[in-house]
Amino acid sequence: MELALSLEFQNYVAGGWCSASSAARFKNHNPANWDEIVGNFPASGRADLDRAIASARSAFAEWRLVPAPKRGEIIKRAGDLLTQHKEKIAHLMTREMGKTLVETRGDVQEGIDTAYYAATEGRRLFGYTVPSELPDKFCMSMQMPIGVAGIITPWNFPLAIPTWKIFPALVCGNTVVFKPASDTPATATRFVEILLEAGLPPEVIQLVHGSGNAVGMPLVEHTGVNLISFTGSTEVGKQISAAASKNLKRVSLELGGKNAQIVMADADLDLALEGVLWGAFGTTGQRCTATSRLILHEAIHDRFLGMLIKRAEKLRLGNGLEADTEVGPLINFEQRERVAEYVKIAKAEGAKLETGGEPFATGACKKGAFFSPTIFSGVSAQMRLAQEEVFGPVLAVIKARDFEDAVHVLNDSKYGLSSSLYTRDVNAAFKAMRDIEAGITYINGPTIGAEAHLPFGGVKETGNGHREGGWPVYDFFSEVKTVFVDYSGKLQRAQIDNR
Ligand code: NAD
C-alpha cells in the first residue's frame, strides 16, 4: 500500500512555480521502500518547454550584462545555502535515490565545493592579450556568454552533476533550462529553490520536469537553445549528438564507463582491497566511475580474490538512512532486472559466480530494489560482462599475466572514463599514467571520486572530448571573441603591410 502523497512539486517556468500545462503528473518512489512516495511531479511537454525557453531567452538580454563577479557572488550565496541545508538535502536525496547518507552528504559537499570554485571563477574568466604583428594595434580575446543552456542530468548524482553544469553556465552569463532525471526530481527542485533564495533573477533559471522523450529530446532539438550539456548513458548521448548536429548545436556529453582497477603482485593488498570494495559497491555500483572490472596479476589472483569475497559477503545492505548501512538499493526494479539479466548472461558465457548474483529481499529490504554484491571470476576480456556497462553491484574479475597484459585488458574497452593501478613500482605507475586510455587515472586509489577543481571526463565512447569540473568547463559555456583595436590612424593590412 502506498503512503499518502507527501508532497506536490512544481516546475519553475517564466519566474513562477507551476504545474505542467496538461496537468499530468508522475510519482517518485523511494527505491529502498517502493511503497513510499517521495513526491508527485509535473509530467511536462512541449508547451511547457516552449514557455521556459522563451522566458530564458528574454532573461538572457539582461543577465549577460551583469558583471561576472556579481554573478559569482550569487553562486557563492548558493554555496552557503547548500552548506546550511546540507543535512536536509542529503536525507531527501537518500530517500529519493537510495545511496547511503555518507554518500549523499558527499554529493552535496561536491556541490558546495563546485559553488565556491565557480564563485571565484567569476573574477577570472581570463582572455588573452597578445602582441599584434602590426604597429599601433591592440589584440585580445574575451570570454562571451552564449545564450540559453539546456541541462540534462542523470539520477546518480542528483545535486553534484547539476551544479557541475549550472554554476559554470550561470557564471559565464548564460541562462538555463534544467531538465533533471525523473528518478530524482525532488533534489533538483530543492537546488533551484536554493538558487532563487541566493538571489538569482527569476527567469535566469527554468526547471522543467518530465521524461527524456517528452522534455529531454525536444530541449535538444529546440532552435531557441544554444547549447546542451548532458550526462547520462552512451546510448542516449549518441541520440543527443545526432539530433544536436542538425543545428550545429554545441554539446557536451559525459557518458558511460567500464572502469577497471589493476592490482599488481607488489601492491599493498589491504589497501587495494579497501579500494575495490569502495569502487565496486559504493553507490551500489551505480557510478559512472564505478569499478566494474578488477584485473589481478596472476601471482596474487587467488589470494586477493579470497580476501575480496570474504569482505564483500559482510557488506550490510539496507536503507541508506540507517547509520550501519553500507550498500543501498538500486534505483528501481527495472534496473534490478537489468542487473539480474547480466548475471544470467555472465553465467551463460562461462564466468564463475563467486558470490551474490541475486536480488536481496529479506527483512527490511523486502520492499526495495536491493541486489547482493556480486563477484564473477574467470572472466575474459571479450565477455559481455567485461565490455558492457551493468550499472549495479557486479564485479568482473580478470586474470593478467603481467603489467603489459593488465594494461592491454584495461584498454580493451569502448569506454575510457576512470582507471586505477595499485603498485609499489614507480616505473609501472608512470607507464600507466602514460599508456592507460582513460580521462582519469588513479595510482593507489580506487576508480571513484572526483575533486571539484580538477577536470572530469573520459575518452572514447565515454564522451565527446569536453571536461566538467575545474577550468575547462568555463570554455564550454563561453564563446571566444577576438578583438582588434587599431590606433595607428591608417589602414593596416595584416599579412601584407608588415612584410
Ligand atoms: P539516461 O541516459 O537514461 O538518462 C540521463 C538523462 O537523459 C535523464 O534526465 C533522462 O530523462 C534523459 N533522457 C533519456 N532519454 C533521452 C532522450 N532520448 N533525449 C534526451 N534526454 C533523454 O542515464 P541515467 O540512467 O539517468 O544515468 C546513468 C548513466 O549515466 C550511466 O550510463 C552512467 O555511466 C552515466 N553517467 C555518466 C557520468 C559521467 O560524468 N561520465 C556521470 C554520471 C552518470
Coordinates of C-alpha atoms and ligand atoms in Angstrom, one line a residue:
M1 CA 0.0 0.0 0.0
E2 CA 1.3 3.5 -0.9
L3 CA 1.7 6.0 1.9
A4 CA -0.2 9.3 1.4
L5 CA 1.2 11.5 -1.3
S6 CA 3.7 13.5 0.8
L7 CA 4.5 16.5 -1.5
E8 CA 3.2 18.2 -4.6
F9 CA 6.2 19.6 -6.6
Q10 CA 6.1 22.1 -9.4
N11 CA 8.0 23.2 -12.5
Y12 CA 9.7 26.6 -12.2
V13 CA 8.9 28.4 -15.5
A14 CA 8.9 32.1 -16.5
G15 CA 9.5 33.2 -13.0
G16 CA 6.8 31.2 -11.2
W17 CA 6.1 27.7 -9.8
C18 CA 3.5 25.9 -11.9
S19 CA 2.1 22.6 -13.0
A20 CA 2.5 21.2 -16.5
S21 CA 0.1 22.8 -18.9
S22 CA -1.5 19.4 -19.4
A23 CA -1.8 19.0 -15.6
A24 CA -0.3 15.5 -15.9
R25 CA 1.9 14.2 -13.1
F26 CA 4.3 11.4 -12.2
K27 CA 5.2 9.9 -8.9
N28 CA 8.7 9.4 -7.5
H29 CA 9.3 6.4 -5.3
N30 CA 11.9 5.6 -2.6
P31 CA 13.9 2.7 -4.0
A32 CA 14.6 1.3 -0.5
N33 CA 10.8 1.0 0.1
W34 CA 8.8 1.3 -3.1
D35 CA 5.6 2.0 -1.1
E36 CA 6.9 5.3 0.0
I37 CA 6.2 8.2 -2.4
V38 CA 8.8 10.9 -2.2
G39 CA 6.8 13.3 -4.4
N40 CA 4.4 14.0 -7.2
F41 CA 5.8 15.9 -10.1
P42 CA 4.6 17.7 -13.3
A43 CA 4.9 15.5 -16.4
S44 CA 5.7 18.3 -18.7
G45 CA 5.7 18.5 -22.5
R46 CA 6.5 20.7 -25.5
A47 CA 4.2 23.6 -24.4
D48 CA 5.9 23.9 -21.0
L49 CA 9.3 23.8 -22.7
D50 CA 8.4 26.4 -25.2
R51 CA 7.4 28.8 -22.4
A52 CA 10.5 28.1 -20.4
I53 CA 12.8 28.6 -23.4
A54 CA 11.1 31.9 -24.4
S55 CA 11.5 33.2 -20.8
A56 CA 15.2 32.1 -20.6
R57 CA 15.8 33.8 -23.9
S58 CA 14.3 37.1 -22.8
A59 CA 16.2 36.9 -19.4
F60 CA 19.5 36.5 -21.3
A61 CA 19.4 40.1 -22.6
E62 CA 19.9 41.4 -19.0
W63 CA 21.8 38.5 -17.4
R64 CA 24.6 38.7 -20.0
L65 CA 25.3 42.3 -18.9
V66 CA 25.6 41.5 -15.1
P67 CA 29.3 41.7 -14.3
A68 CA 30.7 38.1 -13.9
P69 CA 32.0 38.8 -10.3
K70 CA 28.4 39.7 -9.3
R71 CA 27.1 36.5 -10.9
G72 CA 29.8 34.7 -8.9
E73 CA 28.5 36.3 -5.7
I74 CA 25.1 34.7 -6.2
I75 CA 26.8 31.4 -6.7
K76 CA 28.8 31.9 -3.5
R77 CA 25.5 32.5 -1.6
A78 CA 24.1 29.3 -3.2
G79 CA 27.2 27.5 -1.8
D80 CA 26.4 29.0 1.7
L81 CA 22.8 27.9 1.5
L82 CA 23.8 24.4 0.4
T83 CA 26.1 24.3 3.4
Q84 CA 23.3 25.4 5.7
H85 CA 20.9 22.8 4.3
K86 CA 23.4 20.0 3.6
E87 CA 21.9 17.5 6.0
K88 CA 18.3 18.0 4.9
I89 CA 19.2 17.7 1.2
A90 CA 21.3 14.6 1.9
H91 CA 18.3 13.0 3.6
L92 CA 16.0 13.9 0.8
M93 CA 18.5 12.5 -1.8
T94 CA 18.9 9.2 0.1
R95 CA 15.1 8.8 0.2
E96 CA 14.9 9.6 -3.5
M97 CA 17.6 7.5 -4.9
G98 CA 18.9 5.2 -2.2
K99 CA 22.6 5.8 -1.7
T100 CA 23.8 6.0 1.9
L101 CA 23.8 9.2 3.9
V102 CA 27.6 9.3 3.9
E103 CA 27.5 9.4 0.1
T104 CA 24.6 11.8 -0.2
R105 CA 26.4 14.2 2.2
G106 CA 29.4 13.8 -0.1
D107 CA 27.2 14.6 -3.2
V108 CA 26.0 17.9 -1.5
Q109 CA 29.6 18.7 -0.5
E110 CA 30.7 18.3 -4.1
G111 CA 28.0 20.9 -5.0
I112 CA 29.3 23.2 -2.3
D113 CA 32.9 22.9 -3.5
T114 CA 31.8 23.5 -7.0
A115 CA 29.9 26.6 -5.9
Y116 CA 32.9 28.1 -4.2
Y117 CA 35.2 27.4 -7.1
A118 CA 32.6 28.8 -9.6
A119 CA 32.1 31.9 -7.5
T120 CA 35.8 32.9 -7.8
E121 CA 35.9 32.0 -11.5
G122 CA 33.6 35.0 -11.9
R123 CA 36.7 37.1 -11.1
R124 CA 38.8 35.2 -13.6
L125 CA 37.2 34.2 -16.9
F126 CA 40.5 35.0 -18.5
G127 CA 41.1 36.1 -22.0
Y128 CA 44.4 36.8 -23.6
T129 CA 46.2 39.9 -24.7
V130 CA 48.9 39.2 -27.2
P131 CA 51.1 41.4 -29.3
S132 CA 50.0 42.4 -32.8
E133 CA 52.1 41.8 -35.8
L134 CA 51.4 45.4 -36.8
P135 CA 52.4 48.7 -35.0
D136 CA 49.9 50.7 -33.0
K137 CA 47.4 47.8 -32.9
F138 CA 46.0 46.0 -29.8
C139 CA 44.8 42.4 -29.8
M140 CA 42.9 40.4 -27.2
S141 CA 40.4 37.5 -26.8
M142 CA 37.4 37.6 -24.5
Q143 CA 35.0 35.0 -23.0
M144 CA 31.5 35.9 -24.0
P145 CA 28.2 34.4 -22.8
I146 CA 26.4 32.2 -25.4
G147 CA 22.7 32.2 -24.7
V148 CA 20.3 29.6 -23.4
A149 CA 22.0 26.4 -22.0
G150 CA 19.9 23.2 -21.9
I151 CA 21.0 21.0 -19.0
I152 CA 20.0 17.3 -18.9
T153 CA 21.2 15.3 -15.9
P154 CA 21.1 11.7 -14.6
W155 CA 19.9 10.5 -11.2
N156 CA 23.0 9.0 -9.7
F157 CA 24.5 12.4 -8.5
P158 CA 21.3 14.4 -8.3
L159 CA 22.9 17.5 -6.8
A160 CA 26.6 17.4 -7.8
I161 CA 26.1 16.9 -11.5
P162 CA 23.6 19.7 -11.9
T163 CA 26.0 22.0 -10.0
W164 CA 28.9 21.0 -12.3
K165 CA 26.9 22.3 -15.2
I166 CA 24.6 25.0 -13.9
F167 CA 27.1 27.0 -11.8
P168 CA 29.6 27.4 -14.7
A169 CA 26.8 28.1 -17.2
L170 CA 25.5 30.9 -15.0
V171 CA 28.9 32.4 -14.1
C172 CA 29.6 32.6 -17.8
G173 CA 26.5 34.7 -18.3
N174 CA 24.1 32.1 -19.8
T175 CA 20.5 31.4 -18.8
V176 CA 19.5 27.8 -18.0
V177 CA 16.7 25.4 -18.8
F178 CA 17.2 22.5 -16.5
K179 CA 15.6 19.0 -17.1
P180 CA 16.6 16.7 -14.3
A181 CA 16.3 12.9 -14.3
S182 CA 12.8 11.8 -13.5
D183 CA 14.1 9.5 -10.8
T184 CA 15.5 12.5 -8.8
P185 CA 13.3 15.5 -9.4
A186 CA 12.9 16.4 -5.7
T187 CA 16.6 17.1 -5.1
A188 CA 16.7 19.1 -8.4
T189 CA 13.7 21.2 -7.1
R190 CA 15.5 22.0 -3.8
F191 CA 18.5 23.0 -5.8
V192 CA 16.5 25.5 -7.9
E193 CA 14.9 26.9 -4.7
I194 CA 18.3 27.5 -3.3
L195 CA 19.5 29.3 -6.5
L196 CA 16.5 31.6 -6.2
E197 CA 17.0 32.2 -2.5
A198 CA 20.6 33.1 -3.3
G199 CA 19.4 35.9 -5.4
L200 CA 19.3 34.5 -9.0
P201 CA 16.9 36.7 -11.0
P202 CA 13.8 34.6 -11.6
E203 CA 13.8 34.0 -15.3
V204 CA 17.6 33.1 -15.4
I205 CA 16.7 29.5 -14.4
Q206 CA 13.9 27.4 -15.6
L207 CA 13.1 23.9 -14.2
V208 CA 11.1 21.6 -16.4
H209 CA 10.3 18.1 -15.0
G210 CA 9.5 15.2 -17.3
S211 CA 10.8 12.3 -19.3
G212 CA 13.6 12.1 -21.7
N213 CA 11.3 11.7 -24.7
A214 CA 8.8 14.4 -23.7
V215 CA 11.2 17.1 -22.4
G216 CA 14.8 16.0 -23.0
M217 CA 14.8 15.4 -26.7
P218 CA 12.6 18.5 -27.5
L219 CA 15.1 20.6 -25.5
V220 CA 17.9 19.3 -27.6
E221 CA 16.1 19.9 -30.8
H222 CA 14.7 23.4 -29.9
T223 CA 16.2 26.2 -32.0
G224 CA 15.9 28.6 -29.1
V225 CA 18.5 26.6 -27.1
N226 CA 22.2 27.4 -27.9
L227 CA 24.0 24.6 -26.2
I228 CA 23.3 21.3 -24.4
S229 CA 25.2 19.8 -21.5
F230 CA 24.3 16.2 -21.0
T231 CA 25.3 13.5 -18.6
G232 CA 23.8 10.0 -18.9
S233 CA 24.1 6.8 -20.9
T234 CA 26.2 6.4 -24.0
E235 CA 23.1 5.2 -25.9
V236 CA 21.1 8.4 -25.2
G237 CA 24.3 10.5 -25.7
K238 CA 24.6 9.3 -29.2
Q239 CA 20.9 10.2 -29.9
I240 CA 21.5 13.7 -28.5
S241 CA 24.7 14.2 -30.5
A242 CA 22.9 13.2 -33.7
A243 CA 19.9 15.5 -33.0
A244 CA 22.1 18.5 -32.0
S245 CA 24.2 18.2 -35.1
K246 CA 21.3 19.2 -37.2
N247 CA 21.6 22.8 -36.0
L248 CA 25.4 22.5 -35.3
K249 CA 24.5 23.0 -31.6
R250 CA 27.4 22.9 -29.1
V251 CA 27.1 19.7 -27.0
S252 CA 29.0 18.4 -24.0
L253 CA 28.5 14.6 -23.4
E254 CA 29.6 12.8 -20.2
L255 CA 28.6 9.2 -20.7
G256 CA 29.1 5.6 -19.6
G257 CA 32.1 3.8 -18.3
K258 CA 33.5 0.3 -17.7
N259 CA 36.2 1.2 -15.3
A260 CA 39.0 -1.2 -14.2
Q261 CA 41.3 -1.5 -11.2
I262 CA 44.6 -3.3 -11.7
V263 CA 46.3 -4.9 -8.7
M264 CA 49.9 -5.9 -9.3
A265 CA 51.8 -8.5 -7.3
D266 CA 53.8 -5.9 -5.5
A267 CA 50.8 -3.9 -4.4
D268 CA 49.7 -3.2 -0.8
L269 CA 46.9 -5.8 -1.0
D270 CA 44.9 -4.5 2.1
L271 CA 44.8 -1.0 0.5
A272 CA 43.8 -2.4 -2.9
L273 CA 41.1 -4.4 -1.1
E274 CA 39.6 -1.3 0.5
G275 CA 39.8 0.5 -2.9
V276 CA 37.9 -2.2 -4.8
L277 CA 35.2 -2.6 -2.2
W278 CA 34.5 1.2 -2.3
G279 CA 34.9 1.4 -6.1
A280 CA 32.7 -1.6 -7.0
F281 CA 30.0 -1.5 -4.3
G282 CA 29.8 2.2 -3.3
T283 CA 26.6 3.8 -4.6
T284 CA 25.6 0.1 -5.3
G285 CA 27.9 0.2 -8.4
Q286 CA 25.8 2.9 -9.9
R287 CA 28.5 5.5 -10.5
C288 CA 29.8 6.3 -14.0
T289 CA 33.3 5.8 -12.4
A290 CA 32.3 2.5 -10.6
T291 CA 34.9 -0.3 -10.7
S292 CA 33.3 -3.0 -12.7
R293 CA 36.4 -4.8 -13.8
L294 CA 39.1 -6.0 -11.4
I295 CA 42.3 -7.1 -13.2
L296 CA 44.5 -9.2 -10.9
H297 CA 48.1 -10.2 -11.5
E298 CA 48.2 -14.0 -11.6
A299 CA 50.7 -14.2 -8.7
I300 CA 48.1 -12.7 -6.3
H301 CA 44.9 -13.6 -8.1
D302 CA 43.7 -16.5 -5.9
R303 CA 44.7 -14.9 -2.6
F304 CA 43.2 -11.5 -3.4
L305 CA 40.0 -13.0 -4.7
G306 CA 39.6 -14.9 -1.5
M307 CA 40.1 -11.8 0.6
L308 CA 37.6 -9.9 -1.5
I309 CA 34.8 -12.4 -1.4
K310 CA 35.1 -12.6 2.4
R311 CA 34.7 -8.9 2.7
A312 CA 32.0 -8.5 0.1
E313 CA 29.8 -11.1 1.8
K314 CA 30.0 -9.0 5.0
L315 CA 28.7 -5.8 3.4
R316 CA 25.5 -4.6 5.1
L317 CA 22.6 -3.9 2.7
G318 CA 19.7 -1.7 3.8
N319 CA 18.1 1.7 3.8
G320 CA 20.7 4.4 3.3
L321 CA 19.2 6.5 6.1
E322 CA 20.4 3.9 8.7
A323 CA 23.8 4.5 10.1
D324 CA 25.2 1.0 9.6
T325 CA 24.1 0.5 6.0
E326 CA 27.0 0.1 3.6
V327 CA 25.1 -0.7 0.4
G328 CA 21.7 0.8 -0.6
P329 CA 19.3 -0.3 -3.2
L330 CA 19.4 0.0 -7.0
I331 CA 17.5 3.0 -8.4
N332 CA 14.4 1.0 -9.3
F333 CA 13.1 -2.5 -10.1
E334 CA 13.7 -2.1 -13.8
Q335 CA 17.4 -1.7 -13.1
R336 CA 17.3 -4.7 -10.8
E337 CA 16.0 -6.8 -13.6
R338 CA 18.7 -5.5 -15.9
V339 CA 21.4 -6.5 -13.3
A340 CA 19.8 -9.9 -12.9
E341 CA 19.9 -10.3 -16.7
Y342 CA 23.6 -9.6 -16.8
V343 CA 24.1 -12.3 -14.1
K344 CA 22.4 -14.8 -16.5
I345 CA 24.5 -13.6 -19.4
A346 CA 27.8 -13.9 -17.5
K347 CA 26.9 -17.5 -16.3
A348 CA 26.0 -18.4 -19.9
E349 CA 29.3 -17.0 -21.1
G350 CA 31.1 -19.3 -18.7
A351 CA 32.1 -16.9 -15.9
K352 CA 32.2 -18.3 -12.4
L353 CA 29.8 -16.8 -9.9
E354 CA 31.7 -16.5 -6.6
T355 CA 29.2 -14.6 -4.5
G356 CA 25.9 -12.8 -4.8
G357 CA 24.1 -12.9 -8.1
E358 CA 20.6 -12.5 -6.7
P359 CA 18.1 -9.8 -5.6
F360 CA 18.2 -9.3 -1.8
A361 CA 14.7 -9.1 -0.4
T362 CA 14.9 -10.2 3.3
G363 CA 13.7 -8.4 6.3
A364 CA 13.6 -4.6 6.0
C365 CA 14.8 -4.9 2.4
K366 CA 11.8 -6.7 1.0
K367 CA 10.1 -3.7 -0.4
G368 CA 13.2 -2.2 -2.0
A369 CA 15.2 -2.8 -5.2
F370 CA 18.2 -4.4 -3.5
F371 CA 20.7 -6.7 -5.1
S372 CA 23.5 -8.7 -3.4
P373 CA 27.1 -7.6 -4.1
T374 CA 28.2 -9.9 -6.9
I375 CA 31.6 -11.2 -8.0
F376 CA 32.4 -13.2 -11.0
S377 CA 35.8 -14.7 -11.6
G378 CA 37.2 -16.4 -14.7
V379 CA 36.0 -13.5 -16.8
S380 CA 37.8 -13.0 -20.1
A381 CA 38.2 -9.6 -21.7
Q382 CA 35.8 -10.2 -24.5
M383 CA 32.8 -11.4 -22.5
R384 CA 29.8 -9.1 -22.4
L385 CA 30.2 -8.8 -18.7
A386 CA 33.7 -7.3 -19.3
Q387 CA 32.5 -5.0 -22.1
E388 CA 29.1 -3.6 -21.3
E389 CA 28.1 -1.2 -18.5
V390 CA 26.0 -3.1 -16.0
F391 CA 25.4 -0.2 -13.5
G392 CA 25.0 -2.3 -10.5
P393 CA 27.0 -4.1 -7.8
V394 CA 28.6 -6.6 -10.1
L395 CA 32.3 -7.0 -10.4
A396 CA 34.1 -9.0 -13.2
V397 CA 37.5 -10.4 -12.1
I398 CA 40.0 -10.9 -14.9
K399 CA 43.5 -12.6 -14.5
A400 CA 46.5 -10.9 -16.1
R401 CA 50.0 -12.3 -16.9
D402 CA 52.0 -9.2 -16.3
F403 CA 51.8 -5.4 -16.3
E404 CA 51.6 -5.1 -20.1
D405 CA 48.8 -7.7 -20.3
A406 CA 46.9 -5.9 -17.5
V407 CA 47.1 -2.5 -19.3
H408 CA 46.1 -4.2 -22.5
V409 CA 43.0 -5.7 -20.9
L410 CA 42.1 -2.4 -19.2
N411 CA 42.3 -0.6 -22.6
D412 CA 40.3 -3.3 -24.4
S413 CA 37.0 -1.3 -23.9
K414 CA 34.9 1.1 -25.9
Y415 CA 34.8 3.3 -22.8
G416 CA 37.5 5.3 -21.1
L417 CA 36.4 7.2 -18.0
S418 CA 38.3 6.2 -14.9
S419 CA 41.1 3.7 -14.1
S420 CA 43.2 2.6 -11.3
L421 CA 46.5 0.9 -10.6
Y422 CA 47.8 -0.5 -7.3
T423 CA 51.5 -1.0 -7.3
R424 CA 54.6 0.0 -5.4
D425 CA 56.7 0.1 -8.6
V426 CA 57.2 3.8 -9.5
N427 CA 58.1 2.9 -13.1
A428 CA 54.9 0.9 -13.6
A429 CA 53.0 3.8 -12.1
F430 CA 54.4 6.3 -14.7
K431 CA 53.9 3.9 -17.6
A432 CA 50.3 3.5 -16.5
M433 CA 49.8 7.3 -16.4
R434 CA 51.1 7.4 -20.0
D435 CA 49.5 4.3 -21.5
I436 CA 46.1 3.8 -19.9
E437 CA 43.4 5.1 -22.2
A438 CA 41.1 7.0 -19.8
G439 CA 40.2 10.5 -18.8
I440 CA 41.1 9.7 -15.1
T441 CA 43.9 7.5 -13.8
Y442 CA 44.4 6.9 -10.0
I443 CA 47.6 5.4 -8.7
N444 CA 46.9 3.5 -5.4
G445 CA 43.4 4.8 -5.2
P446 CA 40.0 3.5 -6.4
T447 CA 38.4 4.5 -9.7
I448 CA 35.7 6.6 -8.0
G449 CA 36.0 10.1 -6.7
A450 CA 36.4 13.5 -8.3
E451 CA 37.5 16.9 -7.0
A452 CA 35.6 20.0 -8.0
H453 CA 38.6 21.9 -9.1
L454 CA 40.0 19.2 -11.5
P455 CA 38.8 18.3 -15.0
F456 CA 36.5 15.3 -15.1
G457 CA 35.5 13.3 -18.1
G458 CA 36.5 10.4 -20.4
V459 CA 37.8 9.3 -23.7
K460 CA 36.4 7.0 -26.4
E461 CA 32.6 6.5 -26.1
T462 CA 32.6 8.0 -22.6
G463 CA 32.2 11.4 -24.1
N464 CA 32.9 13.9 -26.9
G465 CA 36.1 15.4 -25.5
H466 CA 34.7 18.0 -23.2
R467 CA 35.5 18.1 -19.5
E468 CA 33.5 19.1 -16.5
G469 CA 34.9 20.4 -13.2
G470 CA 38.0 22.7 -12.9
W471 CA 38.8 25.3 -15.5
P472 CA 38.0 23.7 -18.9
V473 CA 34.2 23.7 -18.4
Y474 CA 34.2 27.5 -18.5
D475 CA 35.4 27.3 -22.1
F476 CA 32.5 25.1 -22.9
F477 CA 30.0 27.6 -21.6
S478 CA 31.7 30.6 -23.3
E479 CA 32.2 31.8 -26.8
V480 CA 35.6 33.2 -27.6
K481 CA 35.6 36.6 -29.2
T482 CA 38.8 38.1 -30.7
V483 CA 39.0 41.9 -30.6
F484 CA 41.5 44.1 -32.6
V485 CA 41.9 47.8 -31.9
D486 CA 43.9 49.7 -34.5
Y487 CA 45.1 53.1 -33.1
S488 CA 47.5 53.9 -36.0
G489 CA 45.0 56.1 -37.7
K490 CA 45.6 54.4 -41.1
L491 CA 44.6 51.3 -42.9
Q492 CA 46.9 48.4 -41.9
R493 CA 46.6 45.2 -43.7
A494 CA 47.6 42.0 -41.8
Q495 CA 50.0 39.7 -43.7
I496 CA 50.5 42.5 -46.3
D497 CA 51.7 45.7 -44.7
N498 CA 54.1 44.0 -42.2
R499 CA 56.2 42.4 -44.9
Ligands
NAD1 P1 20.0 8.1 -19.1 O1 20.8 8.3 -20.3 O2 18.9 7.1 -19.1 O3 19.3 9.5 -18.7 C1 20.0 10.7 -18.4 C2 19.1 11.9 -18.6 O4 18.7 11.9 -20.0 C3 17.8 11.8 -17.9 O5 17.5 13.1 -17.4 C4 16.8 11.3 -18.9 O6 15.5 11.7 -18.6 C5 17.3 12.0 -20.1 N1 16.9 11.3 -21.4 C6 16.6 10.0 -21.6 N2 16.4 9.7 -22.8 C7 16.5 10.9 -23.5 C8 16.4 11.3 -24.9 N3 16.1 10.4 -25.8 N4 16.7 12.6 -25.2 C9 17.1 13.5 -24.3 N5 17.2 13.2 -23.0 C10 16.9 11.9 -22.6 O7 21.0 7.8 -17.9 P2 20.7 7.5 -16.4 O8 20.1 6.1 -16.2 O9 19.9 8.7 -15.7 O10 22.2 7.6 -15.7 C11 23.0 6.5 -15.8 C12 24.0 6.7 -16.9 O11 24.7 7.9 -16.8 C13 25.1 5.6 -16.9 O12 25.4 5.2 -18.2 C14 26.3 6.4 -16.3 O13 27.6 5.9 -16.6 C15 26.1 7.7 -16.9 N6 26.8 8.8 -16.1 C16 27.9 9.3 -16.6 C17 28.6 10.3 -15.9 C18 29.8 10.9 -16.4 O14 30.2 12.0 -15.9 N7 30.5 10.4 -17.4 C19 28.2 10.6 -14.6 C20 27.0 10.0 -14.1 C21 26.3 9.1 -14.8

